[in-house]
XYZ file of C-alpha atoms in Angstrom:
210
model
C -28.823 -14.839 0.786
C -26.702 -16.038 3.712
C -25.841 -19.715 3.229
C -23.399 -20.177 6.135
C -22.084 -18.362 9.201
C -18.921 -19.158 11.179
C -17.801 -17.881 14.561
C -14.437 -18.806 16.061
C -14.041 -21.439 13.374
C -17.309 -23.186 14.199
C -20.523 -23.269 12.163
C -23.313 -21.285 13.832
C -26.872 -20.396 12.893
C -26.704 -16.695 13.678
C -24.700 -13.742 14.989
C -25.745 -11.026 17.428
C -24.514 -7.449 17.729
C -20.815 -7.332 18.612
C -19.997 -10.812 17.317
C -17.003 -11.279 15.052
C -17.564 -13.880 12.389
C -17.472 -15.052 8.817
C -20.408 -14.936 6.401
C -20.812 -16.931 3.185
C -23.343 -15.725 0.586
C -24.931 -17.529 -2.351
C -23.530 -14.743 -4.578
C -21.417 -11.692 -3.847
C -19.934 -8.525 -5.386
C -16.946 -8.773 -3.000
C -13.582 -9.648 -4.577
C -11.597 -12.133 -2.462
C -7.862 -11.523 -2.076
C -6.072 -13.144 -4.986
C -3.179 -12.504 -7.343
C -1.824 -9.790 -5.063
C -5.083 -7.805 -5.107
C -6.402 -7.118 -1.613
C -9.876 -8.356 -0.714
C -12.806 -5.939 -0.727
C -14.288 -4.352 2.370
C -17.817 -3.021 2.787
C -21.102 -3.873 4.467
C -23.689 -6.659 4.470
C -27.070 -5.298 5.559
C -30.331 -6.979 6.491
C -33.643 -5.448 7.471
C -32.414 -4.859 11.046
C -28.732 -5.710 10.842
C -25.400 -4.352 9.648
C -22.281 -6.531 9.282
C -19.026 -4.633 8.618
C -16.814 -6.597 6.217
C -13.143 -5.901 6.971
C -11.665 -8.498 4.594
C -12.708 -10.974 1.911
C -10.786 -14.221 1.393
C -11.155 -17.433 -0.603
C -12.016 -20.729 1.053
C -12.264 -23.455 -1.550
C -14.702 -22.202 -4.172
C -16.378 -19.730 -1.791
C -15.654 -16.093 -1.011
C -15.801 -15.610 2.755
C -16.669 -12.237 4.283
C -14.793 -11.558 7.521
C -15.954 -8.901 9.941
C -18.132 -7.794 12.853
C -21.889 -7.475 13.297
C -22.340 -3.847 14.288
C -26.074 -3.941 14.988
C -29.059 -6.274 15.070
C -28.809 -10.006 14.449
C -28.407 -12.125 11.321
C -29.125 -15.769 10.598
C -28.500 -18.351 7.905
C -31.174 -17.945 5.213
C -31.543 -14.170 5.666
C -31.956 -12.073 2.527
C -29.352 -9.286 2.601
C -27.856 -6.448 0.545
C -24.073 -6.640 0.014
C -22.177 -3.432 -0.833
C -18.452 -2.961 -1.340
C -16.461 0.198 -0.555
C -16.553 1.484 -4.142
C -13.949 4.257 -3.713
C -11.423 1.793 -2.268
C -12.127 -0.711 -5.056
C -11.648 2.035 -7.675
C -8.226 2.907 -6.241
C -7.204 -0.765 -6.200
C -8.293 -1.134 -9.826
C -5.920 1.630 -10.929
C -2.949 0.100 -9.111
C -3.713 -3.417 -10.359
C -3.810 -2.343 -14.002
C -0.622 -0.344 -13.437
C 1.194 -3.520 -12.308
C 0.329 -5.156 -15.648
C 1.685 -2.201 -17.622
C 4.808 -2.125 -15.453
C 5.371 -5.865 -15.894
C 5.330 -5.424 -19.678
C 7.678 -2.415 -19.475
C 10.116 -4.297 -17.246
C 10.319 -7.126 -19.773
C 10.851 -4.660 -22.635
C 13.651 -2.783 -20.864
C 15.351 -5.543 -18.851
C 14.578 -8.594 -21.010
C 11.994 -11.349 -21.390
C 13.647 -13.336 -18.591
C 11.943 -10.996 -16.117
C 9.126 -12.785 -14.287
C 6.687 -11.563 -11.690
C 7.392 -13.266 -8.363
C 4.735 -11.597 -6.271
C 2.835 -8.357 -5.780
C 0.669 -6.304 -3.458
C -2.180 -4.311 -4.960
C -3.597 -1.981 -2.324
C -5.730 1.185 -2.591
C -2.798 3.461 -1.707
C 0.150 1.716 -3.366
C 1.428 -1.214 -5.372
C 4.452 -3.404 -4.831
C 5.851 -5.526 -7.645
C 8.388 -8.307 -7.061
C 10.326 -9.599 -10.053
C 13.355 -11.671 -10.982
C 16.424 -10.013 -12.515
C 20.158 -10.724 -12.308
C 21.329 -7.225 -11.366
C 20.168 -3.911 -9.951
C 17.973 -1.671 -12.072
C 19.716 1.561 -13.045
C 18.259 5.047 -12.751
C 18.158 5.286 -16.536
C 16.282 1.984 -16.827
C 13.786 3.094 -14.181
C 13.113 6.266 -16.149
C 12.630 4.284 -19.367
C 10.191 1.922 -17.622
C 8.268 4.900 -16.214
C 8.116 6.561 -19.644
C 6.790 3.394 -21.304
C 4.026 2.972 -18.723
C 3.030 6.639 -18.870
C 2.908 6.475 -22.666
C 0.359 3.637 -22.449
C -1.682 5.631 -19.928
C -1.727 8.708 -22.184
C -2.858 6.696 -25.203
C -6.021 5.762 -23.261
C -6.449 2.430 -25.056
C -9.555 0.383 -24.093
C -8.879 -2.819 -22.184
C -10.141 -6.179 -23.433
C -10.990 -9.388 -21.584
C -11.730 -12.825 -23.032
C -12.471 -16.233 -21.554
C -10.676 -19.176 -23.167
C -8.990 -22.441 -22.334
C -5.673 -22.255 -20.485
C -3.788 -23.892 -23.369
C -5.281 -21.504 -25.941
C -4.476 -18.524 -23.732
C -0.809 -19.459 -23.325
C -0.560 -20.267 -27.040
C -1.900 -16.775 -27.820
C 0.983 -15.255 -25.880
C -0.696 -14.567 -22.538
C 1.664 -14.581 -19.554
C 0.764 -16.895 -16.656
C 1.973 -15.615 -13.295
C 4.291 -17.328 -10.843
C 2.562 -19.318 -8.106
C -0.965 -18.877 -9.433
C -3.357 -21.800 -9.885
C -5.565 -21.576 -12.967
C -8.812 -23.284 -13.912
C -9.360 -24.934 -17.298
C -11.152 -21.749 -18.414
C -9.104 -18.590 -17.821
C -9.597 -14.851 -18.209
C -7.166 -13.112 -20.556
C -6.668 -9.393 -20.005
C -5.232 -7.124 -22.710
C -4.056 -3.631 -21.811
C -2.730 -1.267 -24.443
C -3.765 -3.541 -27.299
C -0.964 -6.115 -27.492
C 1.248 -4.199 -25.037
C 0.271 -6.349 -22.046
C -1.469 -9.737 -22.319
C -1.798 -11.719 -19.093
C -4.028 -14.236 -17.371
C -5.821 -12.399 -14.575
C -9.063 -12.728 -12.645
C -8.700 -9.370 -10.901
C -10.495 -6.063 -11.348
C -9.160 -3.618 -13.950
C -9.646 -0.304 -15.728
C -11.870 0.137 -18.773
C -9.113 2.105 -20.540
C -5.469 2.734 -19.695
C -6.172 6.466 -19.361
C -8.221 5.764 -16.230
C -4.924 5.293 -14.395
């Protein structure tokens, strides 16, 4: 159900065909950009309307759906169907899980001082920023690649658990630079104990999916 609509930064009651705006729903399958993972795109459809979602962002505790009404009209209170671009999400999932495996491999090869300083998780690529005191050699790059590929080939199921932040850190989970965490956090394990990090993003069921 639509609980709020914004147009040009102002609260409005409805949108008509051609309007650009922002829609807030009472619940949503859309992932809002966070932790380097790009926000979902897709469509919000009513009985006579179609709103193309071109980005999803966070605003306080809400996920906001940014886009354009392609046909019909929509109003606050309308019952709708929200659908993400599943193929794009699936590609993002693979790259996001790969960043976790790569982070663990970087720390194994270069040292535990390595910390993630940022990332981009897109459907067509990933970028991983990290701290290190010198350039990475060709041999080290190959070793990192081999470690990640070994985890992929083992096809180990992933595991997620909700726990308190303190318990998660005490269990060895890595908290990422610049992220804000709630009291209850989601701990993601990939490759058994190979990679253990706090993460609210979307991920593979098994490493072999990558």
